[in-house]
Amino acid sequence: MTRGRLSVSQRVALARRNACSRLHAAGIDSAEAEARLIVTHAARAGTSLVLLDKLPETFEADVDAVLTRREKREPLQLILGEAPFRRLTLETARGVFLPRPETELALDIAHTWVHDEGQQASDPLRALDACTGSGTLAAALLDEFPAAHVSAFDVNERAVELAQRNCEAAGPGRSDVFCAELPTEKKELDNFVRAYIPERPLDLVLANPPYIPAREIPSDPEVRDYDPHEALFGGGESGLDVPGAVIELAARLLRPGGLLVMEHDESQGDATRALAGATGNFEMIRTACDLTGRDRFLVAHRAPQVRE
């Protein structure tokens, strides 16, 4: 049957099957989900393929063009120029750390904490997204907490420009995104706080910092070849230099009862809990697992009384 005799739904179904097959053959685990995204993008359908009554003339060619690049393991987020995250569609750019679905759990933890505090998502909230990348966590906070004001920073100037756009789109006028390198020396952290975060204490610190140990080269080409190395490797043999600095920063910024949620490697649960405990400023320190059951987030509450 020729293309001209196929209905819109048949063309869509055929394109999805072909895309899924090619992605599977390229070794992509999420082939089915990505096939749907690619077909939706080529159909210019927004979020739904069900009600389509017409396809662009270039539909099949556009699907093929994306698949040709994706088969070479170029990240789909870069090919499409955007990535879904929670309720948002975030702009992406080459040379900037890409949003990851596993990071979404940090927002669930934040919502649970707000509820446990007897508050609502609509109540005022002052938060920081440390090592923000494309503004992923900051933008989601602005979207889901409509009275929140969020500060965010990254060492990558291109990332900061992108994060500013994503945050402004998610919560106009409610963010402060700046370019800065987080010091790993404790004495320099005090100067960092005075210079960049004058309005404190904060209620919430979220972070997905670089944390990969020095000798662990990522096996996935999407990560190894496209994510900037300063967004991957956390410093030191253990990869914990930057995560440790985030913990120390949160200890200086949070109000009593305030929350730190920090993503980390699945091997770093014990070490990050120990770092938080060593500050003397946190309580109820625990590790939260991702949807696959792997240790993924340090969760710690600022203690009412802290060690000076």
mmCIF file of C-alpha atoms in Angstrom:
data_model
loop_
_atom_site.group_PDB
_atom_site.id
_atom_site.type_symbol
_atom_site.label_atom_id
_atom_site.label_comp_id
_atom_site.label_asym_id
_atom_site.label_seq_id
_atom_site.Cartn_x
_atom_site.Cartn_y
_atom_site.Cartn_z
ATOM 1 C CA MET A 1 0.000 0.000 0.000
ATOM 2 C CA THR A 2 1.468 3.396 -0.991
ATOM 3 C CA ARG A 3 1.738 6.380 1.321
ATOM 4 C CA GLY A 4 -1.045 8.160 -0.523
ATOM 5 C CA ARG A 5 -3.480 5.362 0.294
ATOM 6 C CA LEU A 6 -2.617 5.173 3.980
ATOM 7 C CA SER A 7 -4.704 7.014 6.539
ATOM 8 C CA VAL A 8 -3.109 9.416 8.978
ATOM 9 C CA SER A 9 -3.363 6.877 11.794
ATOM 10 C CA GLN A 10 -1.770 4.188 9.619
ATOM 11 C CA ARG A 11 1.120 6.461 8.657
ATOM 12 C CA VAL A 12 1.675 7.340 12.309
ATOM 13 C CA ALA A 13 1.565 3.698 13.411
ATOM 14 C CA LEU A 14 3.953 2.649 10.632
ATOM 15 C CA ALA A 15 6.376 5.449 11.516
ATOM 16 C CA ARG A 16 6.328 4.466 15.196
ATOM 17 C CA ARG A 17 6.984 0.790 14.456
ATOM 18 C CA ASN A 18 9.842 1.647 12.118
ATOM 19 C CA ALA A 19 11.334 4.132 14.577
ATOM 20 C CA CYS A 20 11.107 1.681 17.460
ATOM 21 C CA SER A 21 12.784 -1.038 15.414
ATOM 22 C CA ARG A 22 15.649 1.227 14.345
ATOM 23 C CA LEU A 23 16.196 2.529 17.866
ATOM 24 C CA HIS A 24 16.235 -0.984 19.310
ATOM 25 C CA ALA A 25 18.803 -1.988 16.702
ATOM 26 C CA ALA A 26 20.943 0.999 17.729
ATOM 27 C CA GLY A 27 21.021 -0.258 21.332
ATOM 28 C CA ILE A 28 18.710 2.358 22.815
ATOM 29 C CA ASP A 29 16.867 1.016 25.855
ATOM 30 C CA SER A 30 14.027 3.551 25.781
ATOM 31 C CA ALA A 31 13.247 2.879 22.128
ATOM 32 C CA GLU A 32 9.463 2.783 22.460
ATOM 33 C CA ALA A 33 9.203 6.028 24.420
ATOM 34 C CA GLU A 34 11.648 7.796 22.124
ATOM 35 C CA ALA A 35 9.858 6.563 19.026
ATOM 36 C CA ARG A 36 6.672 8.210 20.243
ATOM 37 C CA LEU A 37 8.484 11.479 20.943
ATOM 38 C CA ILE A 38 10.106 11.478 17.521
ATOM 39 C CA VAL A 39 6.860 10.774 15.689
ATOM 40 C CA THR A 40 4.999 13.385 17.740
ATOM 41 C CA HIS A 41 7.692 15.942 16.938
ATOM 42 C CA ALA A 42 7.639 15.174 13.203
ATOM 43 C CA ALA A 43 3.830 15.280 13.181
ATOM 44 C CA ARG A 44 3.925 18.680 14.925
ATOM 45 C CA ALA A 45 1.229 17.285 17.144
ATOM 46 C CA GLY A 46 2.046 18.884 20.471
ATOM 47 C CA THR A 47 1.407 16.105 22.975
ATOM 48 C CA SER A 48 -1.300 14.004 21.295
ATOM 49 C CA LEU A 49 -1.280 11.843 18.195
ATOM 50 C CA VAL A 50 -4.838 10.590 18.625
ATOM 51 C CA LEU A 51 -6.812 13.452 17.094
ATOM 52 C CA LEU A 52 -4.559 14.159 14.113
ATOM 53 C CA ASP A 53 -6.379 14.547 10.831
ATOM 54 C CA LYS A 54 -3.423 15.751 8.769
ATOM 55 C CA LEU A 55 0.347 15.243 8.654
ATOM 56 C CA PRO A 56 3.037 17.543 7.260
ATOM 57 C CA GLU A 57 4.228 16.717 3.770
ATOM 58 C CA THR A 58 7.706 16.122 5.216
ATOM 59 C CA PHE A 59 6.498 13.821 8.013
ATOM 60 C CA GLU A 60 8.298 10.627 6.961
ATOM 61 C CA ALA A 61 11.433 12.518 5.927
ATOM 62 C CA ASP A 62 11.528 14.370 9.245
ATOM 63 C CA VAL A 63 11.197 11.115 11.203
ATOM 64 C CA ASP A 64 14.026 9.611 9.180
ATOM 65 C CA ALA A 65 16.285 12.648 9.713
ATOM 66 C CA VAL A 66 15.897 12.466 13.487
ATOM 67 C CA LEU A 67 16.418 8.703 13.533
ATOM 68 C CA THR A 68 19.594 8.978 11.461
ATOM 69 C CA ARG A 69 21.117 11.279 14.073
ATOM 70 C CA ARG A 70 19.769 9.304 17.030
ATOM 71 C CA GLU A 71 21.186 6.042 15.678
ATOM 72 C CA LYS A 72 24.614 7.648 16.062
ATOM 73 C CA ARG A 73 23.731 8.098 19.779
ATOM 74 C CA GLU A 74 23.304 11.840 19.670
ATOM 75 C CA PRO A 75 20.946 12.625 22.586
ATOM 76 C CA LEU A 76 17.339 13.033 21.499
ATOM 77 C CA GLN A 77 17.036 16.101 23.738
ATOM 78 C CA LEU A 78 19.653 17.852 21.620
ATOM 79 C CA ILE A 79 18.194 16.739 18.307
ATOM 80 C CA LEU A 80 14.754 18.037 19.250
ATOM 81 C CA GLY A 81 16.101 21.094 21.088
ATOM 82 C CA GLU A 82 13.900 20.384 24.086
ATOM 83 C CA ALA A 83 13.329 17.889 26.874
ATOM 84 C CA PRO A 84 10.263 17.014 28.958
ATOM 85 C CA PHE A 85 10.647 17.434 32.716
ATOM 86 C CA ARG A 86 7.695 17.131 35.082
ATOM 87 C CA ARG A 87 4.996 19.420 33.588
ATOM 88 C CA LEU A 88 7.491 21.440 31.575
ATOM 89 C CA THR A 89 9.169 21.278 28.209
ATOM 90 C CA LEU A 90 12.633 22.729 28.736
ATOM 91 C CA GLU A 91 14.886 24.227 26.102
ATOM 92 C CA THR A 92 18.170 22.365 25.656
ATOM 93 C CA ALA A 93 21.509 23.322 24.108
ATOM 94 C CA ARG A 94 24.760 21.655 23.134
ATOM 95 C CA GLY A 95 27.402 21.983 25.844
ATOM 96 C CA VAL A 96 24.838 22.114 28.672
ATOM 97 C CA PHE A 97 23.940 19.207 30.971
ATOM 98 C CA LEU A 98 20.673 17.659 29.811
ATOM 99 C CA PRO A 99 17.582 17.121 32.011
ATOM 100 C CA ARG A 100 17.191 13.547 33.248
ATOM 101 C CA PRO A 101 13.877 11.889 34.204
ATOM 102 C CA GLU A 102 15.378 10.355 37.372
ATOM 103 C CA THR A 103 15.950 13.876 38.751
ATOM 104 C CA GLU A 104 12.182 14.433 38.872
ATOM 105 C CA LEU A 105 11.956 12.546 42.186
ATOM 106 C CA ALA A 106 13.606 15.520 43.927
ATOM 107 C CA LEU A 107 10.403 17.493 43.341
ATOM 108 C CA ASP A 108 8.271 14.735 44.862
ATOM 109 C CA ILE A 109 10.463 14.825 47.975
ATOM 110 C CA ALA A 110 10.065 18.599 48.163
ATOM 111 C CA HIS A 111 6.276 18.369 47.881
ATOM 112 C CA THR A 112 6.121 15.764 50.644
ATOM 113 C CA TRP A 113 8.261 17.970 52.906
ATOM 114 C CA VAL A 114 6.046 21.022 52.295
ATOM 115 C CA HIS A 115 2.977 18.945 53.165
ATOM 116 C CA ASP A 116 4.636 17.568 56.305
ATOM 117 C CA GLU A 117 5.478 21.138 57.346
ATOM 118 C CA GLY A 118 1.765 21.926 57.290
ATOM 119 C CA GLN A 119 2.196 24.175 54.265
ATOM 120 C CA GLN A 120 0.833 24.217 50.737
ATOM 121 C CA ALA A 121 2.581 24.499 47.386
ATOM 122 C CA SER A 122 0.987 27.936 47.002
ATOM 123 C CA ASP A 123 2.715 29.304 50.131
ATOM 124 C CA PRO A 124 5.871 31.460 49.857
ATOM 125 C CA LEU A 125 9.099 29.492 49.450
ATOM 126 C CA ARG A 126 12.711 30.601 49.091
ATOM 127 C CA ALA A 127 14.880 28.022 47.356
ATOM 128 C CA LEU A 128 18.235 27.451 45.676
ATOM 129 C CA ASP A 129 19.112 25.144 42.783
ATOM 130 C CA ALA A 130 22.864 24.543 43.045
ATOM 131 C CA CYS A 131 24.707 23.515 39.848
ATOM 132 C CA THR A 132 21.537 24.173 37.892
ATOM 133 C CA GLY A 133 22.616 23.157 34.378
ATOM 134 C CA SER A 134 19.732 24.017 32.078
ATOM 135 C CA GLY A 135 17.704 25.270 35.055
ATOM 136 C CA THR A 136 15.909 21.962 35.413
ATOM 137 C CA LEU A 137 15.114 21.880 39.128
ATOM 138 C CA ALA A 138 14.764 25.649 39.423
ATOM 139 C CA ALA A 139 12.222 25.831 36.590
ATOM 140 C CA ALA A 140 10.207 22.943 38.016
ATOM 141 C CA LEU A 141 10.128 24.624 41.423
ATOM 142 C CA LEU A 142 8.883 27.861 39.873
ATOM 143 C CA ASP A 143 6.197 25.961 37.991
ATOM 144 C CA GLU A 144 4.950 23.825 40.868
ATOM 145 C CA PHE A 145 5.326 26.331 43.718
ATOM 146 C CA PRO A 146 3.693 29.495 42.364
ATOM 147 C CA ALA A 147 4.808 31.727 45.264
ATOM 148 C CA ALA A 148 8.407 30.486 45.226
ATOM 149 C CA HIS A 149 11.429 32.664 44.561
ATOM 150 C CA VAL A 150 14.339 30.578 43.306
ATOM 151 C CA SER A 151 18.028 31.354 43.010
ATOM 152 C CA ALA A 152 20.203 29.149 40.807
ATOM 153 C CA PHE A 153 23.808 29.065 39.675
ATOM 154 C CA ASP A 154 26.197 27.189 37.452
ATOM 155 C CA VAL A 155 29.852 27.527 36.471
ATOM 156 C CA ASN A 156 28.993 27.164 32.757
ATOM 157 C CA GLU A 157 28.090 30.514 31.158
ATOM 158 C CA ARG A 158 26.113 28.836 28.367
ATOM 159 C CA ALA A 159 24.162 26.861 30.963
ATOM 160 C CA VAL A 160 23.360 30.036 32.877
ATOM 161 C CA GLU A 161 21.973 31.728 29.759
ATOM 162 C CA LEU A 162 19.810 28.692 29.044
ATOM 163 C CA ALA A 163 18.676 28.384 32.663
ATOM 164 C CA GLN A 164 17.657 32.034 32.690
ATOM 165 C CA ARG A 165 15.356 31.446 29.718
ATOM 166 C CA ASN A 166 13.869 28.254 31.138
ATOM 167 C CA CYS A 167 13.282 29.807 34.543
ATOM 168 C CA GLU A 168 11.749 32.972 33.148
ATOM 169 C CA ALA A 169 9.381 30.892 31.029
ATOM 170 C CA ALA A 170 8.351 28.798 34.054
ATOM 171 C CA GLY A 171 7.978 31.637 36.569
ATOM 172 C CA PRO A 172 8.392 35.141 35.169
ATOM 173 C CA GLY A 173 10.176 37.531 37.520
ATOM 174 C CA ARG A 174 10.679 34.996 40.300
ATOM 175 C CA SER A 175 14.221 33.745 39.700
ATOM 176 C CA ASP A 176 17.804 34.911 40.026
ATOM 177 C CA VAL A 177 20.207 32.846 37.913
ATOM 178 C CA PHE A 178 23.908 33.664 38.075
ATOM 179 C CA CYS A 179 27.260 32.309 36.911
ATOM 180 C CA ALA A 180 29.619 31.231 39.686
ATOM 181 C CA GLU A 181 31.967 28.434 40.651
ATOM 182 C CA LEU A 182 31.123 26.736 43.932
ATOM 183 C CA PRO A 183 34.221 26.723 46.153
ATOM 184 C CA THR A 184 35.209 23.407 47.663
ATOM 185 C CA GLU A 185 37.174 25.052 50.501
ATOM 186 C CA LYS A 186 35.035 25.828 53.541
ATOM 187 C CA LYS A 187 36.559 29.269 54.171
ATOM 188 C CA GLU A 188 35.771 30.386 50.625
ATOM 189 C CA LEU A 189 32.158 29.263 50.966
ATOM 190 C CA ASP A 190 31.438 32.068 53.416
ATOM 191 C CA ASN A 191 32.576 34.626 50.832
ATOM 192 C CA PHE A 192 30.467 32.870 48.188
ATOM 193 C CA VAL A 193 27.371 33.123 50.376
ATOM 194 C CA ARG A 194 27.928 36.814 51.136
ATOM 195 C CA ALA A 195 28.556 37.656 47.490
ATOM 196 C CA TYR A 196 25.793 35.713 45.783
ATOM 197 C CA ILE A 197 23.018 34.852 48.232
ATOM 198 C CA PRO A 198 22.413 37.911 50.413
ATOM 199 C CA GLU A 199 18.766 37.078 51.177
ATOM 200 C CA ARG A 200 18.733 34.165 53.601
ATOM 201 C CA PRO A 201 17.943 31.882 55.315
ATOM 202 C CA LEU A 202 16.381 29.664 52.666
ATOM 203 C CA ASP A 203 13.681 27.057 53.025
ATOM 204 C CA LEU A 204 14.953 24.577 50.443
ATOM 205 C CA VAL A 205 18.145 23.632 48.604
ATOM 206 C CA LEU A 206 17.952 21.260 45.640
ATOM 207 C CA ALA A 207 20.976 20.107 43.684
ATOM 208 C CA ASN A 208 22.042 17.709 40.971
ATOM 209 C CA PRO A 209 25.773 18.455 41.141
ATOM 210 C CA PRO A 210 28.598 16.735 39.268
ATOM 211 C CA TYR A 211 29.409 13.594 41.245
ATOM 212 C CA ILE A 212 31.045 10.968 39.027
ATOM 213 C CA PRO A 213 34.353 9.675 40.495
ATOM 214 C CA ALA A 214 37.485 10.573 38.544
ATOM 215 C CA ARG A 215 38.187 7.094 37.157
ATOM 216 C CA GLU A 216 34.609 6.171 36.206
ATOM 217 C CA ILE A 217 34.250 7.116 32.553
ATOM 218 C CA PRO A 218 30.551 6.988 31.555
ATOM 219 C CA SER A 219 29.789 4.102 29.208
ATOM 220 C CA ASP A 220 26.798 5.700 27.480
ATOM 221 C CA PRO A 221 27.953 7.766 24.494
ATOM 222 C CA GLU A 222 25.077 10.206 25.070
ATOM 223 C CA VAL A 223 26.701 11.146 28.387
ATOM 224 C CA ARG A 224 30.385 10.644 27.585
ATOM 225 C CA ASP A 225 30.382 12.488 24.273
ATOM 226 C CA TYR A 226 27.802 15.226 24.796
ATOM 227 C CA ASP A 227 27.470 16.278 28.441
ATOM 228 C CA PRO A 228 30.145 18.793 29.532
ATOM 229 C CA HIS A 229 32.723 17.137 31.763
ATOM 230 C CA GLU A 230 32.485 19.847 34.427
ATOM 231 C CA ALA A 231 28.850 18.789 34.879
ATOM 232 C CA LEU A 232 29.785 15.127 35.304
ATOM 233 C CA PHE A 233 32.924 14.703 37.409
ATOM 234 C CA GLY A 234 32.568 15.776 41.025
ATOM 235 C CA GLY A 235 36.236 16.282 41.840
ATOM 236 C CA GLY A 236 38.675 14.073 43.728
ATOM 237 C CA GLU A 237 38.993 10.320 43.420
ATOM 238 C CA SER A 238 35.582 9.794 45.014
ATOM 239 C CA GLY A 239 33.779 12.462 42.991
ATOM 240 C CA LEU A 240 32.538 14.032 46.216
ATOM 241 C CA ASP A 241 34.378 17.378 46.261
ATOM 242 C CA VAL A 242 31.492 19.305 44.712
ATOM 243 C CA PRO A 243 28.705 17.339 46.467
ATOM 244 C CA GLY A 244 30.518 17.972 49.751
ATOM 245 C CA ALA A 245 30.599 21.695 48.970
ATOM 246 C CA VAL A 246 26.858 21.642 48.224
ATOM 247 C CA ILE A 247 26.225 20.071 51.629
ATOM 248 C CA GLU A 248 28.356 22.705 53.354
ATOM 249 C CA LEU A 249 26.598 25.449 51.386
ATOM 250 C CA ALA A 250 23.169 24.170 52.407
ATOM 251 C CA ALA A 251 24.305 24.038 56.041
ATOM 252 C CA ARG A 252 25.011 27.781 55.807
ATOM 253 C CA LEU A 253 21.854 28.764 53.945
ATOM 254 C CA LEU A 254 18.946 26.772 55.339
ATOM 255 C CA ARG A 255 16.668 27.849 58.131
ATOM 256 C CA PRO A 256 16.039 25.452 61.017
ATOM 257 C CA GLY A 257 13.862 22.698 59.587
ATOM 258 C CA GLY A 258 14.833 23.614 56.030
ATOM 259 C CA LEU A 259 15.452 20.816 53.536
ATOM 260 C CA LEU A 260 18.387 19.702 51.407
ATOM 261 C CA VAL A 261 17.770 17.260 48.553
ATOM 262 C CA MET A 262 20.875 16.348 46.536
ATOM 263 C CA GLU A 263 21.192 13.776 43.774
ATOM 264 C CA HIS A 264 24.260 11.519 43.818
ATOM 265 C CA ASP A 265 25.704 8.328 42.379
ATOM 266 C CA GLU A 266 24.140 5.085 43.614
ATOM 267 C CA SER A 267 27.456 4.204 45.326
ATOM 268 C CA GLN A 268 27.589 7.438 47.365
ATOM 269 C CA GLY A 269 24.685 7.059 49.791
ATOM 270 C CA ASP A 270 26.799 6.203 52.843
ATOM 271 C CA ALA A 271 29.423 8.828 52.031
ATOM 272 C CA THR A 272 26.973 11.697 51.495
ATOM 273 C CA ARG A 273 25.093 10.888 54.704
ATOM 274 C CA ALA A 274 28.414 10.926 56.535
ATOM 275 C CA LEU A 275 29.317 14.305 55.032
ATOM 276 C CA ALA A 276 25.978 15.769 56.096
ATOM 277 C CA GLY A 277 26.353 14.350 59.589
ATOM 278 C CA ALA A 278 29.888 15.706 59.920
ATOM 279 C CA THR A 279 28.674 19.294 59.544
ATOM 280 C CA GLY A 280 26.761 19.007 62.805
ATOM 281 C CA ASN A 281 23.985 21.049 61.203
ATOM 282 C CA PHE A 282 21.608 18.384 59.901
ATOM 283 C CA GLU A 283 19.185 15.865 61.342
ATOM 284 C CA MET A 284 16.852 13.210 59.892
ATOM 285 C CA ILE A 285 19.538 12.383 57.345
ATOM 286 C CA ARG A 286 18.550 9.642 54.927
ATOM 287 C CA THR A 287 18.989 8.333 51.412
ATOM 288 C CA ALA A 288 16.039 8.222 48.997
ATOM 289 C CA CYS A 289 15.944 5.669 46.188
ATOM 290 C CA ASP A 290 14.992 6.237 42.583
ATOM 291 C CA LEU A 291 12.236 4.309 40.826
ATOM 292 C CA THR A 292 14.600 1.391 40.177
ATOM 293 C CA GLY A 293 15.470 1.074 43.884
ATOM 294 C CA ARG A 294 18.961 2.547 43.605
ATOM 295 C CA ASP A 295 20.321 4.987 46.184
ATOM 296 C CA ARG A 296 19.959 8.350 44.464
ATOM 297 C CA PHE A 297 19.241 11.324 46.776
ATOM 298 C CA LEU A 298 20.623 12.661 50.020
ATOM 299 C CA VAL A 299 17.748 14.074 52.077
ATOM 300 C CA ALA A 300 18.628 16.098 55.183
ATOM 301 C CA HIS A 301 16.826 18.591 57.422
ATOM 302 C CA ARG A 302 18.569 21.565 58.987
ATOM 303 C CA ALA A 303 18.716 21.015 62.749
ATOM 304 C CA PRO A 304 17.088 23.527 65.125
ATOM 305 C CA GLN A 305 20.382 23.946 66.971
ATOM 306 C CA VAL A 306 23.600 23.763 65.020
ATOM 307 C CA ARG A 307 27.282 23.552 65.759
ATOM 308 C CA GLU A 308 29.151 26.792 65.204
#
